[in-house]
XYZ file of C-alpha atoms in Angstrom:
766
model
C -4.620 46.554 -5.574
C -7.400 43.813 -6.478
C -5.864 40.678 -7.769
C -5.879 39.807 -11.112
C -8.660 37.649 -12.549
C -7.059 36.359 -15.748
C -3.673 35.105 -16.698
C -1.344 34.944 -19.468
C 2.148 33.182 -19.294
C 4.891 33.978 -22.703
C 7.193 30.987 -22.095
C 4.514 28.221 -20.874
C 6.003 25.205 -22.906
C 9.128 24.631 -20.121
C 11.623 26.031 -18.045
C 10.574 28.425 -15.127
C 7.277 29.264 -17.264
C 6.026 25.873 -16.887
C 7.293 25.479 -13.215
C 5.147 28.413 -12.314
C 2.322 26.796 -13.765
C 2.251 23.507 -11.903
C 3.183 24.961 -8.802
C 2.137 28.542 -8.544
C -0.539 29.705 -10.980
C -2.479 26.066 -11.096
C -3.675 26.674 -7.720
C -5.222 30.241 -8.152
C -8.772 30.670 -9.557
C -8.230 32.161 -12.796
C -11.238 33.009 -15.322
C -9.244 32.285 -18.219
C -5.687 31.381 -18.806
C -3.785 31.651 -21.956
C -0.309 30.114 -22.302
C 1.948 31.315 -25.086
C 5.047 29.744 -26.816
C 6.974 29.424 -30.239
C 5.146 27.549 -32.699
C 7.609 24.784 -32.248
C 6.654 24.164 -28.675
C 3.120 24.479 -29.680
C 2.682 20.755 -30.431
C 4.055 19.280 -27.156
C 2.104 22.380 -25.013
C -1.200 20.419 -26.876
C -0.220 17.153 -25.398
C 0.864 18.455 -22.059
C -1.337 17.490 -18.926
C -1.993 21.152 -17.431
C -3.203 21.273 -14.093
C -5.696 24.901 -13.895
C -9.345 24.144 -13.274
C -10.196 25.259 -16.853
C -8.624 24.320 -20.187
C -6.548 26.974 -20.878
C -6.063 28.582 -24.385
C -2.927 27.618 -26.131
C -1.078 29.354 -29.048
C 1.997 30.665 -30.395
C 4.032 33.767 -29.937
C 3.209 34.765 -33.804
C -0.475 34.410 -33.504
C -1.089 35.229 -30.106
C -2.537 38.644 -30.871
C -4.891 37.722 -33.585
C -5.567 34.283 -32.131
C -6.466 34.909 -28.159
C -8.069 37.769 -27.102
C -5.508 39.482 -24.530
C -7.679 42.661 -24.180
C -9.099 41.253 -20.888
C -10.032 43.334 -17.851
C -7.934 42.112 -14.866
C -4.980 40.572 -16.318
C -1.537 39.569 -15.307
C 0.832 38.967 -17.410
C 4.181 36.345 -17.147
C 6.960 36.949 -19.475
C 8.877 33.593 -18.502
C 11.556 33.948 -21.695
C 15.404 34.750 -21.725
C 16.721 37.794 -21.286
C 17.864 38.278 -24.516
C 13.990 37.974 -25.895
C 12.388 40.217 -23.421
C 12.570 43.455 -25.340
C 10.793 41.678 -28.525
C 8.162 39.414 -26.618
C 7.260 42.700 -24.628
C 6.729 44.605 -27.853
C 4.562 42.071 -29.579
C 2.687 41.396 -26.381
C 2.397 43.877 -23.591
C 0.498 46.816 -26.101
C -2.171 44.166 -26.497
C -3.137 43.003 -23.121
C -5.260 45.484 -21.358
C -4.611 48.716 -19.878
C -5.168 47.839 -16.409
C -2.685 44.572 -16.838
C -0.065 43.881 -14.423
C 3.098 42.131 -16.218
C 6.147 40.931 -14.679
C 8.792 38.989 -16.224
C 11.486 36.246 -14.655
C 14.907 37.159 -15.755
C 17.935 37.258 -13.663
C 18.476 40.868 -14.568
C 16.117 43.264 -13.566
C 16.875 46.819 -14.177
C 17.475 46.581 -18.265
C 14.657 43.615 -18.216
C 12.100 45.822 -16.333
C 13.116 49.200 -18.795
C 12.758 47.198 -21.924
C 9.236 46.239 -20.706
C 7.980 49.903 -19.769
C 9.097 51.136 -23.048
C 5.927 49.236 -24.348
C 3.794 49.129 -21.282
C 2.330 52.838 -21.193
C 0.714 53.249 -18.200
C 0.422 49.517 -16.916
C 1.993 48.135 -14.040
C 5.350 46.383 -14.030
C 7.295 44.536 -11.712
C 10.081 42.142 -11.707
C 10.332 38.872 -10.221
C 13.694 36.481 -10.153
C 12.999 32.436 -9.126
C 16.519 31.825 -7.126
C 16.305 28.038 -8.370
C 16.752 25.920 -10.712
C 13.065 24.287 -12.693
C 14.287 21.024 -11.799
C 13.123 21.280 -8.368
C 10.159 19.286 -7.276
C 8.684 22.039 -4.838
C 8.597 25.512 -3.896
C 9.019 24.538 -0.118
C 11.982 26.225 1.109
C 12.644 28.069 -2.529
C 13.536 32.046 -2.736
C 11.760 34.289 -5.043
C 13.016 37.678 -5.156
C 10.676 40.543 -6.214
C 11.058 44.158 -7.204
C 7.755 46.286 -7.236
C 6.663 48.493 -9.332
C 7.532 52.250 -7.627
C 4.572 53.272 -8.805
C 2.274 50.337 -7.529
C 4.181 48.927 -4.750
C 1.290 46.481 -3.582
C 0.925 45.444 -7.434
C 2.677 42.103 -6.268
C 1.150 41.040 -3.181
C -1.312 38.729 -4.997
C 1.761 36.859 -6.271
C 3.678 36.925 -2.858
C 0.798 35.520 -1.230
C 0.528 32.601 -3.647
C 4.206 31.834 -3.513
C 4.065 31.828 0.375
C 0.817 29.745 0.802
C 2.781 26.847 -1.701
C 5.927 26.988 0.900
C 7.962 29.577 -1.057
C 10.414 32.315 0.440
C 9.743 36.059 -0.749
C 12.966 38.624 -0.700
C 11.969 41.874 -1.715
C 14.701 44.604 -3.561
C 15.079 47.317 -5.750
C 16.131 46.302 -9.276
C 19.750 47.702 -8.720
C 20.045 46.245 -5.521
C 18.945 42.634 -6.954
C 21.205 43.245 -10.226
C 24.261 44.405 -7.750
C 23.965 41.018 -5.255
C 23.396 38.617 -8.435
C 26.681 39.665 -10.186
C 28.779 38.383 -7.513
C 25.843 35.007 -6.759
C 25.166 34.259 -9.985
C 27.717 35.576 -12.714
C 30.903 35.195 -10.312
C 29.690 31.534 -9.450
C 29.625 30.926 -13.238
C 33.140 32.290 -13.906
C 34.572 30.189 -11.267
C 32.908 26.771 -12.421
C 33.569 27.634 -15.783
C 37.147 28.847 -15.220
C 37.526 25.260 -13.425
C 36.338 23.042 -16.202
C 38.326 24.914 -18.611
C 41.225 24.350 -16.763
C 40.687 20.294 -16.592
C 39.748 20.026 -20.044
C 42.994 22.123 -20.924
C 45.349 20.115 -18.420
C 46.326 17.154 -20.984
C 44.705 14.854 -18.821
C 41.596 12.810 -19.453
C 38.843 13.675 -17.388
C 36.815 10.056 -17.330
C 39.817 7.842 -17.251
C 42.909 10.207 -15.263
C 40.828 12.587 -13.475
C 37.337 11.039 -12.128
C 38.777 7.968 -10.848
C 40.746 9.701 -8.521
C 38.204 12.189 -7.322
C 37.407 13.030 -4.075
C 34.066 14.219 -2.612
C 35.135 17.741 -3.328
C 36.549 17.351 -6.641
C 32.962 15.685 -7.331
C 30.782 18.132 -6.163
C 32.596 21.047 -8.078
C 33.094 18.893 -11.276
C 29.116 18.357 -10.646
C 28.340 21.826 -10.076
C 30.010 22.851 -13.191
C 28.144 20.569 -15.734
C 25.129 22.530 -14.609
C 26.633 25.516 -16.222
C 27.989 23.566 -19.006
C 24.372 22.040 -19.716
C 23.029 22.634 -23.432
C 19.838 24.113 -21.443
C 21.888 26.576 -19.687
C 23.554 28.360 -22.613
C 21.352 30.759 -23.198
C 21.194 31.871 -19.331
C 25.121 31.517 -19.036
C 25.154 34.197 -21.904
C 22.972 36.323 -20.712
C 25.021 36.837 -17.253
C 28.478 36.473 -18.960
C 27.825 39.592 -21.282
C 26.078 41.759 -18.874
C 27.536 44.898 -17.817
C 29.166 43.840 -14.784
C 30.936 40.705 -16.390
C 34.215 42.202 -17.219
C 34.489 43.797 -13.820
C 33.394 40.863 -11.765
C 36.102 38.827 -13.929
C 38.872 41.515 -12.967
C 38.044 41.101 -9.840
C 38.144 37.475 -9.682
C 41.105 37.268 -11.319
C 42.768 39.586 -8.793
C 42.208 37.460 -6.174
C 43.550 34.462 -7.983
C 46.559 36.198 -8.413
C 46.853 37.407 -4.817
C 46.287 33.509 -3.486
C 50.078 33.188 -5.158
C 51.416 36.334 -3.598
C 49.860 36.303 -0.010
C 50.910 33.780 2.916
C 48.365 31.261 2.199
C 47.739 30.626 5.899
C 47.305 34.608 6.528
C 45.132 34.465 3.199
C 42.525 31.757 4.853
C 42.424 33.228 8.155
C 41.901 37.046 6.413
C 39.374 35.316 4.478
C 37.330 33.469 6.763
C 37.038 36.435 8.976
C 35.200 37.727 6.267
C 32.224 35.813 6.931
C 30.361 36.038 10.649
C 30.526 33.226 13.026
C 26.967 32.042 12.279
C 27.560 32.355 8.866
C 30.472 30.544 8.424
C 28.569 27.646 10.417
C 25.756 27.681 8.329
C 27.615 27.458 5.129
C 29.774 24.579 6.241
C 26.783 22.737 7.368
C 25.101 23.362 4.130
C 28.235 22.375 2.421
C 28.650 19.026 4.291
C 25.191 18.068 3.790
C 25.773 18.720 -0.115
C 28.465 16.133 0.113
C 26.844 14.065 1.813
C 24.102 13.556 -0.587
C 26.287 13.301 -3.628
C 27.864 10.191 -1.645
C 24.732 9.191 -0.518
C 23.077 8.734 -3.886
C 26.352 6.943 -5.106
C 26.472 4.665 -1.945
C 22.707 3.717 -2.130
C 22.846 2.919 -5.902
C 25.881 0.662 -4.924
C 23.826 -1.187 -2.017
C 20.787 -1.823 -4.826
C 23.427 -3.037 -7.591
C 25.297 -5.586 -4.874
C 21.764 -6.811 -3.606
C 20.035 -6.683 -6.657
C 16.739 -4.958 -5.109
C 14.328 -3.210 -6.978
C 15.028 0.447 -7.249
C 13.387 4.037 -8.782
C 14.851 6.290 -10.741
C 12.995 9.690 -11.643
C 15.051 11.611 -14.200
C 15.726 15.229 -13.023
C 14.275 16.730 -16.591
C 11.139 14.840 -16.667
C 9.936 14.659 -12.376
C 6.601 12.731 -13.461
C 8.212 10.149 -14.869
C 9.118 6.876 -12.737
C 11.579 3.859 -14.014
C 11.412 0.905 -11.983
C 13.935 -2.138 -12.235
C 17.703 -3.122 -11.322
C 20.946 -2.091 -11.566
C 22.922 -3.862 -14.058
C 26.128 -1.630 -13.878
C 27.452 1.413 -12.281
C 30.338 3.431 -13.108
C 31.292 7.065 -11.452
C 29.259 8.750 -14.092
C 26.274 6.526 -15.169
C 23.829 3.716 -13.892
C 22.686 1.362 -16.019
C 18.773 0.168 -15.229
C 16.884 -2.743 -16.531
C 13.605 -1.514 -16.416
C 10.867 -3.943 -15.258
C 8.001 -1.437 -14.996
C 5.852 -0.452 -18.035
C 2.902 1.577 -18.515
C 1.249 4.936 -17.415
C 1.179 6.020 -13.607
C -2.167 4.241 -12.181
C -2.106 1.097 -14.941
C 1.569 0.080 -14.959
C 2.539 -3.260 -14.156
C 6.096 -4.636 -13.185
C 7.765 -7.742 -14.806
C 9.391 -9.555 -11.853
C 8.110 -12.436 -9.810
C 4.305 -12.477 -9.225
C 3.904 -9.339 -10.972
C 4.615 -10.968 -14.432
C 1.703 -13.628 -14.290
C -0.676 -10.675 -12.645
C 0.339 -8.563 -15.603
C -1.058 -11.357 -17.713
C -4.281 -11.446 -16.021
C -4.505 -7.795 -16.490
C -3.907 -8.030 -20.205
C -0.531 -6.065 -20.226
C 2.652 -6.750 -21.490
C 5.991 -5.755 -22.293
C 9.869 -6.900 -22.216
C 12.801 -5.571 -19.863
C 14.958 -2.883 -21.452
C 18.000 -1.450 -20.583
C 18.543 2.206 -20.202
C 21.723 4.660 -18.858
C 21.495 7.525 -16.772
C 23.943 9.901 -16.216
C 24.079 10.144 -12.022
C 24.152 13.863 -11.673
C 20.437 13.695 -13.675
C 18.675 11.538 -11.506
C 17.288 11.097 -8.018
C 16.737 7.688 -6.659
C 13.835 6.493 -4.777
C 13.957 3.177 -2.891
C 12.820 1.045 -0.196
C 9.709 2.961 1.955
C 9.433 5.536 -0.445
C 9.290 3.719 -3.414
C 6.484 1.328 -2.007
C 4.616 4.603 -1.718
C 5.344 5.436 -5.081
C 4.256 2.163 -6.772
C 1.217 2.390 -4.941
C 0.239 5.599 -7.280
C 1.922 3.833 -10.281
C 0.755 0.515 -10.380
C -2.403 -1.594 -11.513
C -4.316 -3.236 -9.001
C -5.863 -6.849 -9.469
C -9.824 -7.356 -8.362
C -10.955 -9.900 -6.215
C -13.736 -11.254 -3.994
C -12.610 -12.808 -0.638
C -14.953 -14.687 1.710
C -14.121 -14.148 5.711
C -16.219 -15.879 8.541
C -16.653 -14.713 11.988
C -18.303 -14.768 14.510
C -21.962 -13.867 14.009
C -21.553 -10.795 16.388
C -19.339 -9.080 14.182
C -20.343 -6.540 11.582
C -19.091 -6.931 7.774
C -18.219 -3.079 8.502
C -15.763 -4.083 11.107
C -13.993 -7.232 9.126
C -13.929 -4.261 6.041
C -12.205 -1.898 8.839
C -9.360 -4.905 9.145
C -9.053 -5.641 5.722
C -8.796 -1.820 4.445
C -5.800 -1.252 6.900
C -3.765 -3.726 5.067
C -0.914 -2.066 3.105
C -1.168 -2.678 -0.709
C -4.761 -3.365 -0.761
C -7.349 -0.708 -1.711
C -10.969 0.062 -2.837
C -12.117 -2.457 -0.683
C -16.155 -2.528 0.051
C -18.609 -5.512 1.267
C -20.411 -7.039 -1.012
C -22.647 -9.827 0.755
C -23.074 -10.709 4.208
C -24.781 -13.915 5.364
C -25.845 -14.585 8.978
C -26.074 -17.571 10.224
C -26.610 -18.796 14.127
C -23.265 -18.944 15.471
C -21.067 -16.981 12.469
C -21.213 -14.666 9.544
C -19.844 -14.770 5.690
C -18.624 -11.589 4.905
C -17.495 -11.182 1.379
C -15.466 -8.293 0.523
C -14.459 -6.952 -2.747
C -10.880 -5.576 -2.864
C -7.940 -4.847 -5.184
C -4.339 -5.909 -4.508
C -1.278 -4.051 -6.079
C -0.201 -5.922 -9.330
C 3.190 -6.808 -8.078
C 1.932 -8.850 -5.050
C 1.315 -12.250 -4.734
C -2.865 -12.173 -4.513
C -3.114 -15.810 -2.701
C -0.553 -14.771 -0.202
C -2.332 -11.587 -0.020
C -5.582 -13.162 0.858
C -3.817 -15.408 3.851
C -2.307 -12.439 5.117
C -5.739 -10.794 5.337
C -7.695 -13.974 6.586
C -5.124 -14.138 9.408
C -5.436 -10.475 10.355
C -9.402 -10.854 10.190
C -8.893 -14.078 12.622
C -6.580 -12.377 15.044
C -8.671 -9.292 15.304
C -11.751 -11.343 15.818
C -10.707 -14.644 17.390
C -13.566 -17.666 17.242
C -13.494 -18.943 20.662
C -11.486 -22.122 21.110
C -13.956 -23.683 23.975
C -15.128 -24.158 27.126
C -14.693 -26.950 29.652
C -14.433 -28.021 33.240
C -11.105 -28.492 34.438
C -10.017 -32.323 34.023
C -9.405 -33.595 37.377
C -8.372 -37.690 38.272
C -7.892 -39.139 34.913
C -6.160 -42.136 33.904
C -4.132 -40.497 31.416
C -4.149 -37.030 29.848
C -4.567 -38.319 26.256
C -7.556 -37.023 24.305
C -9.365 -39.989 22.149
C -10.969 -38.696 18.868
C -12.428 -40.918 16.179
C -9.574 -41.042 13.635
C -7.664 -41.367 11.536
C -5.336 -37.950 11.772
C -6.070 -35.147 9.908
C -10.052 -34.990 10.517
C -11.945 -32.403 12.019
C -12.276 -34.464 15.010
C -8.358 -34.082 15.529
C -8.967 -30.631 15.214
C -11.523 -30.781 17.836
C -9.289 -33.005 20.316
C -6.653 -30.130 20.051
C -8.673 -27.838 21.080
C -10.253 -29.534 23.829
C -6.410 -29.757 25.750
C -6.436 -25.960 25.518
C -10.294 -25.748 27.019
C -9.793 -28.247 29.728
C -6.150 -26.606 30.983
C -3.746 -29.626 30.087
C -0.325 -28.954 29.358
C 1.685 -31.133 27.244
C -1.131 -33.289 26.602
C -1.640 -35.299 23.483
C -4.430 -36.791 21.204
C -4.713 -40.066 20.220
C -7.066 -41.187 17.455
C -9.375 -44.314 17.403
C -11.346 -46.456 15.333
C -15.164 -45.630 16.618
C -17.002 -43.844 18.239
C -17.840 -47.078 21.012
C -13.785 -46.599 21.232
C -13.850 -42.563 22.280
C -17.171 -43.859 24.886
C -14.900 -46.838 26.241
C -12.199 -44.259 26.952
C -14.260 -42.232 28.944
C -15.616 -45.138 30.924
C -12.204 -46.029 31.876
C -11.596 -42.478 33.016
C -9.574 -40.915 29.960
C -10.994 -37.956 27.931
C -12.662 -37.919 24.440
C -14.328 -35.690 22.085
C -17.375 -36.679 19.918
C -19.072 -34.040 17.671
C -22.415 -33.455 19.165
C -24.327 -30.791 16.182
C -23.166 -30.005 12.952
C -24.398 -26.623 11.593
C -25.385 -28.439 8.178
C -27.561 -31.058 9.585
C -28.328 -31.000 13.406
C -27.667 -33.557 15.878
C -24.903 -35.913 15.233
C -27.039 -39.452 14.891
C -23.720 -41.631 15.673
C -22.885 -39.459 18.882
C -26.667 -39.375 20.265
C -26.824 -43.021 19.670
C -23.678 -43.859 21.506
C -24.217 -41.828 24.364
C -27.728 -43.031 24.770
C -26.121 -46.356 24.792
C -23.104 -45.593 27.526
C -23.658 -46.149 30.845
C -24.335 -43.357 33.382
C -20.426 -43.288 34.218
C -19.908 -41.102 31.104
C -20.619 -37.379 31.429
C -19.731 -33.955 29.409
C -16.991 -31.724 30.256
C -18.040 -28.827 27.878
C -17.732 -27.940 24.391
C -15.429 -27.139 21.174
C -16.648 -25.393 17.754
C -14.484 -26.403 14.767
C -14.956 -24.971 11.466
C -15.986 -27.386 9.009
C -13.611 -25.744 6.057
C -12.276 -27.805 3.190
C -9.129 -26.476 1.063
C -8.053 -27.507 -2.271
C -4.197 -28.635 -2.647
C -1.828 -28.793 -5.443
C 1.406 -29.695 -6.524
C 3.695 -26.851 -5.595
C 4.701 -26.200 -8.975
C 1.323 -26.637 -10.510
C -2.172 -23.996 -10.407
C -5.714 -25.502 -10.614
C -6.212 -23.913 -14.364
C -3.516 -26.808 -15.407
C -5.496 -29.301 -13.328
C -8.421 -29.550 -15.525
C -9.714 -33.316 -15.612
C -7.027 -34.566 -12.626
C -8.121 -36.859 -10.140
C -8.870 -35.302 -6.633
C -8.150 -37.361 -3.469
C -10.253 -37.107 -0.361
C -12.147 -38.647 2.367
C -15.843 -40.022 0.471
C -17.435 -37.090 2.788
C -15.766 -34.605 1.841
C -16.296 -35.236 -1.716
C -19.600 -35.086 -1.188
C -19.353 -31.601 0.635
C -17.317 -30.356 -2.044
C -19.380 -31.639 -5.329
C -19.385 -28.115 -6.448
C -15.855 -27.424 -7.062
C -15.077 -30.784 -8.279
C -17.752 -30.334 -10.966
C -16.096 -27.021 -11.549
C -12.661 -28.278 -12.521
C -13.917 -31.265 -14.140
C -11.884 -33.197 -11.406
C -12.480 -37.178 -11.031
C -13.099 -38.187 -7.496
C -10.772 -40.641 -5.872
C -12.238 -41.766 -2.195
C -9.568 -42.352 0.299
C -9.569 -42.998 3.999
C -9.169 -39.484 5.348
C -7.978 -36.445 4.009
C -4.618 -36.415 5.647
C -3.957 -39.510 3.191
C -5.186 -37.456 0.541
C -2.581 -34.954 0.740
C -0.264 -37.829 0.878
C -1.705 -39.171 -2.216
C -1.478 -36.242 -4.240
C 2.050 -35.714 -3.023
C 3.140 -39.062 -4.201
C 1.152 -38.907 -7.696
C 2.199 -35.201 -8.477
C -0.204 -34.331 -10.899
C -3.457 -34.702 -8.902
C -5.744 -32.551 -6.466
C -6.151 -33.153 -2.549
C -9.241 -32.027 -0.601
C -9.009 -31.968 2.875
C -9.445 -29.926 6.074
C -7.946 -26.107 6.348
C -4.760 -26.078 8.434
C -3.752 -29.181 8.146
C -0.366 -29.665 8.124
C 0.642 -30.241 4.416
C 3.643 -32.542 2.758
C 6.535 -30.105 0.897
C 5.421 -30.862 -2.137
C 1.508 -29.438 -1.701
C 0.558 -25.715 -1.311
C -2.886 -24.272 -1.172
C -4.710 -23.710 -4.310
C -8.204 -22.619 -3.060
C -9.757 -22.076 0.323
C -13.013 -22.799 1.511
C -13.989 -25.307 -1.715
C -16.757 -27.099 0.359
C -20.278 -26.629 -1.102
C -21.815 -24.770 2.441
C -19.254 -22.195 3.120
C -18.582 -21.880 6.763
C -20.246 -24.845 8.310
C -19.192 -25.459 12.255
C -19.467 -28.817 13.953
C -19.748 -28.587 18.043
C -17.849 -30.765 19.606
C -18.599 -32.570 23.570
C -15.757 -33.026 25.582
C -16.408 -36.488 27.493
C -15.005 -38.023 30.456
C -15.756 -40.337 33.658
C -18.396 -39.167 36.190
C -16.709 -37.300 38.625
C -13.592 -36.728 36.614
C -14.063 -32.661 36.437
C -13.617 -29.996 38.443
C -14.183 -25.909 38.218
C -13.817 -24.028 35.462
C -9.949 -22.149 35.314
C -9.686 -19.286 37.052
C -13.035 -19.411 39.077
C -14.819 -18.087 35.579
C -18.556 -17.957 36.241
C -19.694 -19.603 32.510
C -23.286 -19.936 31.044
C -23.968 -23.506 32.380
C -26.757 -25.646 30.900
C -27.751 -29.191 31.537
C -27.515 -31.768 28.940
C -30.117 -34.043 27.928
C -30.196 -37.335 25.283
C -33.355 -38.479 24.375
C -34.303 -40.976 21.906
C -37.235 -39.152 20.718
C -38.922 -35.693 21.765
C -41.724 -37.126 23.715
C -39.187 -38.084 26.093
C -38.370 -34.879 27.283
C -41.693 -33.528 27.526
C -41.865 -34.279 30.772
C -38.573 -31.783 31.333
C -39.774 -28.741 29.473
C -42.812 -27.282 30.869
C -44.516 -23.860 31.751
C -43.362 -23.487 35.103
C -40.609 -20.500 35.982
C -38.311 -18.756 33.626
C -36.072 -20.890 31.246
C -34.033 -21.395 28.525
C -34.555 -24.293 26.081
C -32.872 -25.612 23.080
C -34.147 -28.527 21.353
C -31.917 -29.797 18.414
C -32.825 -33.148 16.441
C -31.398 -35.451 14.581
C -32.537 -37.065 11.204
C -34.146 -39.760 13.039
C -35.939 -38.044 15.604
C -33.208 -38.247 18.137
C -33.240 -35.436 20.684
C -30.528 -33.281 22.573
C -31.897 -30.866 25.203
C -29.597 -27.849 26.262
C -32.142 -26.145 29.237
C -31.048 -23.605 31.760
C -33.047 -25.655 34.404
C -31.090 -27.385 36.737
C -33.875 -29.573 38.222
C -33.850 -33.406 38.090
C -37.297 -35.400 37.209
C -38.629 -37.072 40.239
C -38.559 -41.303 40.322
C -36.280 -43.465 37.540
C -34.898 -42.425 34.640
C -36.850 -43.614 31.559
C -35.441 -45.678 28.881
C -33.950 -43.590 26.089
C -33.570 -40.437 28.133
C -29.811 -40.151 30.087
C -28.649 -36.598 31.453
C -24.624 -35.650 30.309
C -24.816 -33.046 33.754
C -24.438 -29.250 33.694
C -21.678 -28.311 31.530
C -20.403 -24.727 30.433
C -22.380 -23.974 27.068
C -21.213 -21.071 25.162
C -25.011 -19.279 23.671
C -23.433 -19.724 20.348
C -24.904 -22.704 19.254
C -23.458 -23.529 15.623
C -27.018 -24.472 13.673
C -27.784 -22.594 10.397
C -31.568 -21.429 9.499
C -31.906 -22.271 5.668
C -34.619 -19.756 4.975
C -35.960 -19.710 7.872
C -35.608 -22.413 11.329
C -33.884 -25.470 10.591
C -36.538 -28.792 10.829
C -36.469 -30.090 13.839
C -34.623 -27.436 15.764
C -36.169 -24.937 18.000
C -35.148 -22.365 20.582
C -37.811 -22.075 23.304
C -37.562 -19.461 26.052
C -40.310 -20.490 28.639
C -41.566 -17.840 31.187
C -43.589 -18.495 34.225
């Protein structure tokens, strides 16, 4: 039989009709869908979000025949109404549908229901279905639906069976008589047992809540919980239908007789005889299912109790409203109820969590709300916690947008940075919005969204750390240190400067385990330390200004005893720090402490926040001053060890983001050996000259070579060359070599709209 193209569902507003629309029918390719229910339910249907590909036609039972065009070819009609209403609904709807329509119901009694439908169906095809589960289940996975086929058209249900199985359901085929005979025991007797159990408790003279429930066992709790499902107001029609059916009296009589026998039989013999009625495998299967059910009941209470004790966030989903999520902390827990302080507000995808930093983020998003207290019955909720809750919050919470700049080696593409950022949890919608490539580095700006219950600044720090781990900067490269007066590395102080960072990196490059760093007062002191057989670091090239003037002068004036051993690169990045209890937007017009050079390099940041610059001797001193003042800002190098009273307020506040400074590691001639581990580095000969004319004799056109020329503002020159030859004759005044050292190809120079004046990269070929 050809699958129907149009769908009519009567009883679509709630219950199994709504459930089938959501979990089975919505996935099928209908040309038209008509949903029918009572006039009272029509408003709720109109406010519902239906899952069909096209908007369904909504109407009441009273108006369906006149308002909706039910006489469509190839139509399937689902009567999802109570058993007592099947005949009246069929009398109104079925004669109005096309003669080739197929009609089926969902009631729990098939013989009489199908007879009622056929009395109005003429020659139309009629079959029955019976979902063996509650509409509260969340998916069709593992659930069974019984189908009673039409005797004349035994394949008329095949399209529905295929859709059910595709959604994870299980099909059971039976005749109407077989179905009703089995269901008399499966449903009618089950209801009688539970109703009798609950009724006996209610008539016992003991109070359910104060006497019986506090002394419950897991078995008692499970039985009473099952009894409440039969006693629920929403089940009254269903229970009435089953207990007034033709089989109900016979079943009640059989159940009563069995209970009477318990008092007359030998109890052990009775238990054994009853147990023998099960096959071994079935008994084990049912026992395992029962054990799992008991464990599940206890597990829910244990889960709620744990969250009550720890005051951790927990999610609650009411069984009647599976699309609703309540999130908060448990205020109280009783044997039957849980009281939740709700902290999440808003619809799915736009909600905020008024907890911790989530409250501040809610204000940024323009969302508001106040915590409220709600009570839930334990038997009517599902609990969502821990990893599962975290995943659900990704769908429910709003996200805060942020642009974040990452500095990586030049060879790393922005797409590579994006791949690392996008893998971080609680971050979504990541995209590269800009890339600026400079010699030696790449600045990548990524626009991203951070979940609204997370600390955005902390997340940015985490992302930067992950990117720095994935694409680590070279720490430096140097020859091994040999015969030294001591293993301390001197640098131009005070502490907290970028020179200190270079000294720390040089220890790793030199392979000195346990070495220390020592600040000195001047460049001359660093040079003097090298002459005396000690180690030092001096800045040689800046990405912002080329050759460092003071270093070039100091090296030219140093004697031939001083040589270079290698290089380390330091990112010149300034961060802004504020008191731990304050934020930048609370500090407009405040004082800002830093070294004069840092204040100059961060002028845009200072202007943006209207800060009052206060020069101090070093960035470390600036942090101490801001911590002491309690109401001031400090600008210092990134990564500086902070006083406990300060925190990072904004990263990379310098005007030229991501500048690099290359430092030379220097010492006395003859104090250095080979590279660690026998590496074969890129070696270059370094020359310092007072002016460009002095190196012309070193750069000729004979033979292939790579020459790099870096100049200072006054015209001093650093020549980095692959040539090993030394010039003949005495060295002219104002020119000296620093030896042949490891020199990484990545020279930290920025090309601003082209080549930086005075910086030239030449490749000479013979």
